[in-house]
Amino acid sequence: MSEPTTEAVEAAKPVTEILPKQLWSDPIGYIQEHQEIITGVCVDIVIAILILVIGWLVAKMVAKICLSVMNKAKVEPTISKFISNILKYAVIAFAVTACLSQLGIQTASFVAIIGAASFAVAMSLQGSLSNFAAGVILLIFRPIKVGEFVEVAGHQGVVEEITIFTTSLITGDNKVIIIPNSAVSAGSITNYSRMDTRRVDFVFGVEYGSDLKKVRDTLKSVFKSDDRILKDKDLTIVVGALNTSSVDFTCRVWVKNADYWGVFFDTNEKVYNALRAAGIGIPFQTVTVVNQK
């Protein structure tokens, strides 16, 4: 068996053998002899405790002021709470470092250890930190908001929640899609709800030989009869293309954002019925089968 180390032997001794014998035999004399040292140590301990207490109070005050200022500036609650907590713990860390320094403890190695540990954690959580940074950007600049219909990262839906790490969408068929914030901010964002009005585009094909003026008047009557279509915006009805089997009319109207899909679906049905009633043919693909014997 190996011999016990000096540290192990010292640790195994009673406290009365480790501390100076004079402290046990003549404590008053020992205190009087080392009065300056003991007084200095006690003063350092009291100052260190005061630094911790004051640091804690200052940290709470800084966090409260920061949260109040950001709430008045209408910053997203999630980001305001996060920033106030970061400031709070930063002040506490500074107070702890100052306390250790007051007690004569070297803080350089302590700070180096914390820095190395922070670097290791940052490397292991690289993906999460990327999502976190993207979440901060989304919450500050707010390209999308809760309740808006958007298209992000190849998905469409209503924004249900934006957190520090993820964004949740609810699709039209009531599915919840959770997207990492890094994917949201890395690509293009289409926000369908931000503007008050939207343009609805239609393409209607009619047979060659149709009276184009009659077609245009028929389409115009359909659009004019719908009160949801904004009358103060331009109404566009033009021949957009001459295809192989149809003359295509391109039509553009403006509606309120909430009326977009209702106008889109209703107008398709109304135009079909109006063209048929006006005797205007709508081309469709046909297949000719030749039976060769």
Short mmCIF file of C-alpha atoms in Angstrom, two decimals:
data_model
loop_
_atom_site.label_atom_id
_atom_site.label_comp_id
_atom_site.label_asym_id
_atom_site.label_seq_id
_atom_site.Cartn_x
_atom_site.Cartn_y
_atom_site.Cartn_z
CA MET A 1 0.00 0.00 0.00
CA SER A 2 1.20 3.57 -0.75
CA GLU A 3 2.16 5.93 2.07
CA PRO A 4 -0.45 8.57 2.97
CA THR A 5 0.35 12.04 1.70
CA THR A 6 1.15 14.98 3.98
CA GLU A 7 -2.23 16.58 3.15
CA ALA A 8 -4.02 13.38 4.16
CA VAL A 9 -2.12 13.21 7.45
CA GLU A 10 -2.91 16.86 8.22
CA ALA A 11 -6.59 16.33 7.40
CA ALA A 12 -6.72 13.34 9.75
CA LYS A 13 -5.39 15.37 12.70
CA PRO A 14 -7.81 16.90 15.25
CA VAL A 15 -8.60 20.58 14.88
CA THR A 16 -6.79 21.33 18.15
CA GLU A 17 -3.53 20.05 16.61
CA ILE A 18 -3.92 21.92 13.31
CA LEU A 19 -4.65 25.38 14.80
CA PRO A 20 -2.01 27.19 16.89
CA LYS A 21 -1.72 25.79 20.43
CA GLN A 22 -1.75 29.29 21.92
CA LEU A 23 -5.29 29.77 20.56
CA TRP A 24 -6.50 26.96 22.79
CA SER A 25 -4.27 27.52 25.80
CA ASP A 26 -4.47 31.34 25.92
CA PRO A 27 -7.13 32.60 23.47
CA ILE A 28 -7.21 36.15 24.90
CA GLY A 29 -3.46 36.46 24.66
CA TYR A 30 -3.48 35.09 21.13
CA ILE A 31 -6.16 37.60 20.07
CA GLN A 32 -4.26 40.48 21.67
CA GLU A 33 -1.03 39.39 20.01
CA HIS A 34 -2.66 39.10 16.55
CA GLN A 35 -5.21 41.90 17.02
CA GLU A 36 -4.38 43.76 13.82
CA ILE A 37 -4.55 40.64 11.66
CA ILE A 38 -7.84 39.47 13.18
CA THR A 39 -9.34 42.94 12.92
CA GLY A 40 -8.32 43.17 9.27
CA VAL A 41 -9.84 39.76 8.52
CA CYS A 42 -13.09 40.67 10.27
CA VAL A 43 -13.27 43.98 8.41
CA ASP A 44 -12.68 42.19 5.10
CA ILE A 45 -15.45 39.67 5.89
CA VAL A 46 -17.90 42.45 6.82
CA ILE A 47 -17.04 44.41 3.66
CA ALA A 48 -17.42 41.26 1.54
CA ILE A 49 -20.86 40.61 3.04
CA LEU A 50 -21.85 44.23 2.39
CA ILE A 51 -20.65 43.92 -1.21
CA LEU A 52 -22.85 40.83 -1.69
CA VAL A 53 -25.90 42.47 -0.10
CA ILE A 54 -25.50 45.74 -2.00
CA GLY A 55 -24.77 43.86 -5.22
CA TRP A 56 -27.95 41.81 -4.81
CA LEU A 57 -30.06 44.94 -4.17
CA VAL A 58 -28.48 46.79 -7.11
CA ALA A 59 -29.05 43.78 -9.37
CA LYS A 60 -32.76 43.69 -8.48
CA MET A 61 -33.06 47.45 -8.98
CA VAL A 62 -31.29 47.37 -12.38
CA ALA A 63 -33.51 44.50 -13.56
CA LYS A 64 -36.66 46.30 -12.42
CA ILE A 65 -35.68 49.58 -14.12
CA CYS A 66 -34.70 47.78 -17.33
CA LEU A 67 -37.98 45.85 -17.40
CA SER A 68 -39.99 49.03 -16.78
CA VAL A 69 -38.21 50.95 -19.57
CA MET A 70 -38.65 48.16 -22.11
CA ASN A 71 -42.32 47.71 -21.19
CA LYS A 72 -42.90 51.43 -21.79
CA ALA A 73 -41.13 51.06 -25.15
CA LYS A 74 -43.54 48.17 -25.93
CA VAL A 75 -40.75 45.63 -26.34
CA GLU A 76 -41.89 42.01 -26.60
CA PRO A 77 -42.39 40.70 -23.00
CA THR A 78 -40.28 37.60 -23.65
CA ILE A 79 -37.22 39.57 -24.75
CA SER A 80 -37.63 42.26 -22.06
CA LYS A 81 -37.70 39.66 -19.28
CA PHE A 82 -34.71 37.86 -20.76
CA ILE A 83 -32.59 41.02 -21.04
CA SER A 84 -33.51 42.15 -17.51
CA ASN A 85 -32.50 38.75 -16.12
CA ILE A 86 -29.19 38.87 -18.02
CA LEU A 87 -28.40 42.28 -16.50
CA LYS A 88 -29.41 41.06 -13.05
CA TYR A 89 -27.11 38.03 -13.10
CA ALA A 90 -24.28 40.07 -14.63
CA VAL A 91 -24.40 42.48 -11.67
CA ILE A 92 -24.53 39.53 -9.23
CA ALA A 93 -21.51 37.92 -10.92
CA PHE A 94 -19.60 41.20 -10.63
CA ALA A 95 -20.52 41.45 -6.94
CA VAL A 96 -19.38 37.87 -6.25
CA THR A 97 -16.06 38.54 -8.00
CA ALA A 98 -15.56 41.73 -5.96
CA CYS A 99 -16.43 39.83 -2.77
CA LEU A 100 -13.83 37.13 -3.47
CA SER A 101 -11.24 39.78 -4.30
CA GLN A 102 -11.97 41.54 -0.98
CA LEU A 103 -11.32 38.27 0.88
CA GLY A 104 -7.93 37.98 -0.81
CA ILE A 105 -8.93 35.16 -3.15
CA GLN A 106 -7.33 35.39 -6.59
CA THR A 107 -10.15 35.82 -9.08
CA ALA A 108 -8.10 35.56 -12.30
CA SER A 109 -8.18 31.76 -12.29
CA PHE A 110 -11.84 31.83 -11.25
CA VAL A 111 -12.74 34.06 -14.21
CA ALA A 112 -10.65 31.90 -16.55
CA ILE A 113 -12.48 28.77 -15.43
CA ILE A 114 -15.85 30.43 -15.95
CA GLY A 115 -14.76 31.64 -19.40
CA ALA A 116 -13.57 28.17 -20.42
CA ALA A 117 -16.77 26.58 -19.14
CA SER A 118 -18.87 29.17 -20.99
CA PHE A 119 -16.96 28.48 -24.22
CA ALA A 120 -17.48 24.73 -23.86
CA VAL A 121 -21.19 25.19 -23.21
CA ALA A 122 -21.48 27.58 -26.18
CA MET A 123 -19.83 25.06 -28.51
CA SER A 124 -22.08 22.22 -27.34
CA LEU A 125 -25.19 24.39 -27.69
CA GLN A 126 -24.22 26.00 -30.99
CA GLY A 127 -27.51 25.11 -32.69
CA SER A 128 -29.58 26.30 -29.76
CA LEU A 129 -27.64 29.56 -29.56
CA SER A 130 -28.29 30.12 -33.26
CA ASN A 131 -32.01 29.66 -32.64
CA PHE A 132 -31.76 31.96 -29.63
CA ALA A 133 -30.05 34.74 -31.64
CA ALA A 134 -32.66 34.40 -34.39
CA GLY A 135 -35.44 34.51 -31.78
CA VAL A 136 -34.06 37.76 -30.37
CA ILE A 137 -34.05 39.26 -33.87
CA LEU A 138 -37.63 38.13 -34.52
CA LEU A 139 -38.85 39.53 -31.20
CA ILE A 140 -37.08 42.87 -31.65
CA PHE A 141 -37.77 43.61 -35.33
CA ARG A 142 -41.09 41.69 -35.41
CA PRO A 143 -41.35 40.76 -39.10
CA ILE A 144 -44.15 38.44 -37.98
CA LYS A 145 -46.60 38.72 -35.10
CA VAL A 146 -48.95 36.37 -33.28
CA GLY A 147 -52.21 36.00 -35.22
CA GLU A 148 -50.76 36.85 -38.64
CA PHE A 149 -50.97 34.48 -41.61
CA VAL A 150 -47.45 33.95 -42.93
CA GLU A 151 -45.29 31.69 -45.06
CA VAL A 152 -41.93 30.81 -43.50
CA ALA A 153 -39.45 27.98 -44.10
CA GLY A 154 -41.79 26.49 -46.72
CA HIS A 155 -44.82 26.37 -44.40
CA GLN A 156 -48.00 28.46 -44.33
CA GLY A 157 -50.10 29.12 -41.25
CA VAL A 158 -51.24 31.51 -38.57
CA VAL A 159 -48.55 32.43 -36.05
CA GLU A 160 -49.55 30.96 -32.70
CA GLU A 161 -46.45 31.70 -30.61
CA ILE A 162 -42.94 33.13 -30.96
CA THR A 163 -40.51 32.01 -28.26
CA ILE A 164 -36.79 32.51 -27.84
CA PHE A 165 -36.00 29.24 -29.67
CA THR A 166 -38.99 28.31 -31.86
CA THR A 167 -41.97 29.69 -33.79
CA SER A 168 -45.29 27.81 -33.85
CA LEU A 169 -47.74 27.94 -36.77
CA ILE A 170 -51.29 26.59 -37.04
CA THR A 171 -52.09 25.42 -40.57
CA GLY A 172 -55.44 25.65 -42.32
CA ASP A 173 -56.20 22.01 -41.49
CA ASN A 174 -55.44 22.68 -37.77
CA LYS A 175 -51.97 21.18 -37.57
CA VAL A 176 -49.30 22.74 -35.35
CA ILE A 177 -45.90 23.23 -36.99
CA ILE A 178 -42.97 24.14 -34.74
CA ILE A 179 -40.09 25.72 -36.67
CA PRO A 180 -36.63 26.57 -35.26
CA ASN A 181 -36.10 30.32 -35.29
CA SER A 182 -32.86 29.96 -37.24
CA ALA A 183 -34.85 28.46 -40.14
CA VAL A 184 -37.41 31.29 -39.92
CA SER A 185 -34.86 34.10 -40.06
CA ALA A 186 -32.56 32.41 -42.58
CA GLY A 187 -35.12 32.40 -45.41
CA SER A 188 -37.63 34.77 -46.91
CA ILE A 189 -40.78 35.62 -44.95
CA THR A 190 -44.11 36.25 -46.67
CA ASN A 191 -46.58 38.06 -44.44
CA TYR A 192 -50.11 37.93 -45.86
CA SER A 193 -51.75 39.78 -42.95
CA ARG A 194 -49.58 42.86 -42.47
CA MET A 195 -51.28 45.07 -45.09
CA ASP A 196 -54.92 46.19 -44.87
CA THR A 197 -55.71 45.42 -48.53
CA ARG A 198 -54.68 42.76 -51.02
CA ARG A 199 -54.93 42.32 -54.76
CA VAL A 200 -56.78 39.30 -56.14
CA ASP A 201 -55.54 38.04 -59.52
CA PHE A 202 -57.72 35.99 -61.88
CA VAL A 203 -57.11 34.38 -65.28
CA PHE A 204 -60.21 33.41 -67.31
CA GLY A 205 -59.96 31.67 -70.69
CA VAL A 206 -62.59 32.02 -73.45
CA GLU A 207 -62.88 30.42 -76.86
CA TYR A 208 -61.29 31.94 -79.94
CA GLY A 209 -63.88 33.83 -81.95
CA SER A 210 -65.57 35.21 -78.81
CA ASP A 211 -66.61 38.88 -78.77
CA LEU A 212 -63.85 40.36 -76.63
CA LYS A 213 -65.85 43.48 -75.75
CA LYS A 214 -68.74 41.32 -74.61
CA VAL A 215 -66.37 39.22 -72.51
CA ARG A 216 -64.87 42.34 -70.93
CA ASP A 217 -68.32 43.81 -70.16
CA THR A 218 -69.47 40.52 -68.64
CA LEU A 219 -66.44 40.29 -66.39
CA LYS A 220 -66.79 43.96 -65.38
CA SER A 221 -70.44 43.46 -64.42
CA VAL A 222 -69.46 40.55 -62.16
CA PHE A 223 -66.81 42.61 -60.40
CA LYS A 224 -69.00 45.71 -60.06
CA SER A 225 -71.78 43.69 -58.44
CA ASP A 226 -69.59 42.57 -55.53
CA ASP A 227 -69.53 45.14 -52.70
CA ARG A 228 -66.46 43.53 -51.18
CA ILE A 229 -64.34 44.65 -54.14
CA LEU A 230 -62.95 48.12 -53.43
CA LYS A 231 -64.32 50.68 -55.89
CA ASP A 232 -61.62 53.29 -55.17
CA LYS A 233 -58.91 50.95 -56.48
CA ASP A 234 -58.10 50.28 -60.13
CA LEU A 235 -59.97 47.43 -61.81
CA THR A 236 -57.84 45.68 -64.44
CA ILE A 237 -59.40 43.55 -67.22
CA VAL A 238 -57.00 42.89 -70.11
CA VAL A 239 -56.14 40.17 -72.61
CA GLY A 240 -53.18 38.61 -70.93
CA ALA A 241 -52.23 35.81 -73.32
CA LEU A 242 -53.23 34.02 -76.52
CA ASN A 243 -52.86 30.37 -75.68
CA THR A 244 -53.17 27.40 -77.99
CA SER A 245 -56.87 26.86 -77.27
CA SER A 246 -58.03 29.97 -75.41
CA VAL A 247 -57.88 33.73 -75.16
CA ASP A 248 -56.86 34.41 -71.56
CA PHE A 249 -58.16 37.48 -69.74
CA THR A 250 -56.12 38.70 -66.79
CA CYS A 251 -58.23 40.41 -64.14
CA ARG A 252 -57.00 42.20 -61.00
CA VAL A 253 -59.16 43.61 -58.22
CA TRP A 254 -58.46 44.94 -54.71
CA VAL A 255 -60.19 43.79 -51.54
CA LYS A 256 -59.79 44.06 -47.79
CA ASN A 257 -57.41 41.49 -46.40
CA ALA A 258 -60.15 39.56 -44.60
CA ASP A 259 -62.23 39.27 -47.82
CA TYR A 260 -59.49 37.80 -50.01
CA TRP A 261 -60.47 34.13 -50.11
CA GLY A 262 -64.21 34.81 -50.06
CA VAL A 263 -63.94 37.06 -53.14
CA PHE A 264 -61.57 34.62 -54.86
CA PHE A 265 -63.83 31.58 -54.57
CA ASP A 266 -67.14 33.41 -55.14
CA THR A 267 -65.87 35.26 -58.22
CA ASN A 268 -64.76 32.06 -59.97
CA GLU A 269 -68.28 30.66 -59.66
CA LYS A 270 -69.96 33.93 -60.66
CA VAL A 271 -67.77 34.35 -63.75
CA TYR A 272 -68.49 30.81 -64.89
CA ASN A 273 -72.24 31.33 -64.60
CA ALA A 274 -72.07 34.80 -66.21
CA LEU A 275 -70.06 33.59 -69.22
CA ARG A 276 -72.45 30.71 -69.80
CA ALA A 277 -75.48 33.01 -69.52
CA ALA A 278 -73.89 35.39 -72.07
CA GLY A 279 -73.29 32.53 -74.52
CA ILE A 280 -69.50 32.83 -74.27
CA GLY A 281 -67.73 29.50 -74.58
CA ILE A 282 -65.14 28.33 -72.09
CA PRO A 283 -62.56 26.03 -73.74
CA PHE A 284 -61.59 22.75 -72.18
CA GLN A 285 -59.23 20.00 -73.18
CA THR A 286 -60.62 17.20 -75.33
CA VAL A 287 -59.21 13.84 -76.29
CA THR A 288 -59.91 12.32 -79.71
CA VAL A 289 -59.64 8.54 -79.87
CA VAL A 290 -59.05 7.02 -83.32
CA ASN A 291 -59.79 3.34 -83.62
CA GLN A 292 -57.76 1.88 -86.50
CA LYS A 293 -58.64 -1.60 -87.63
#
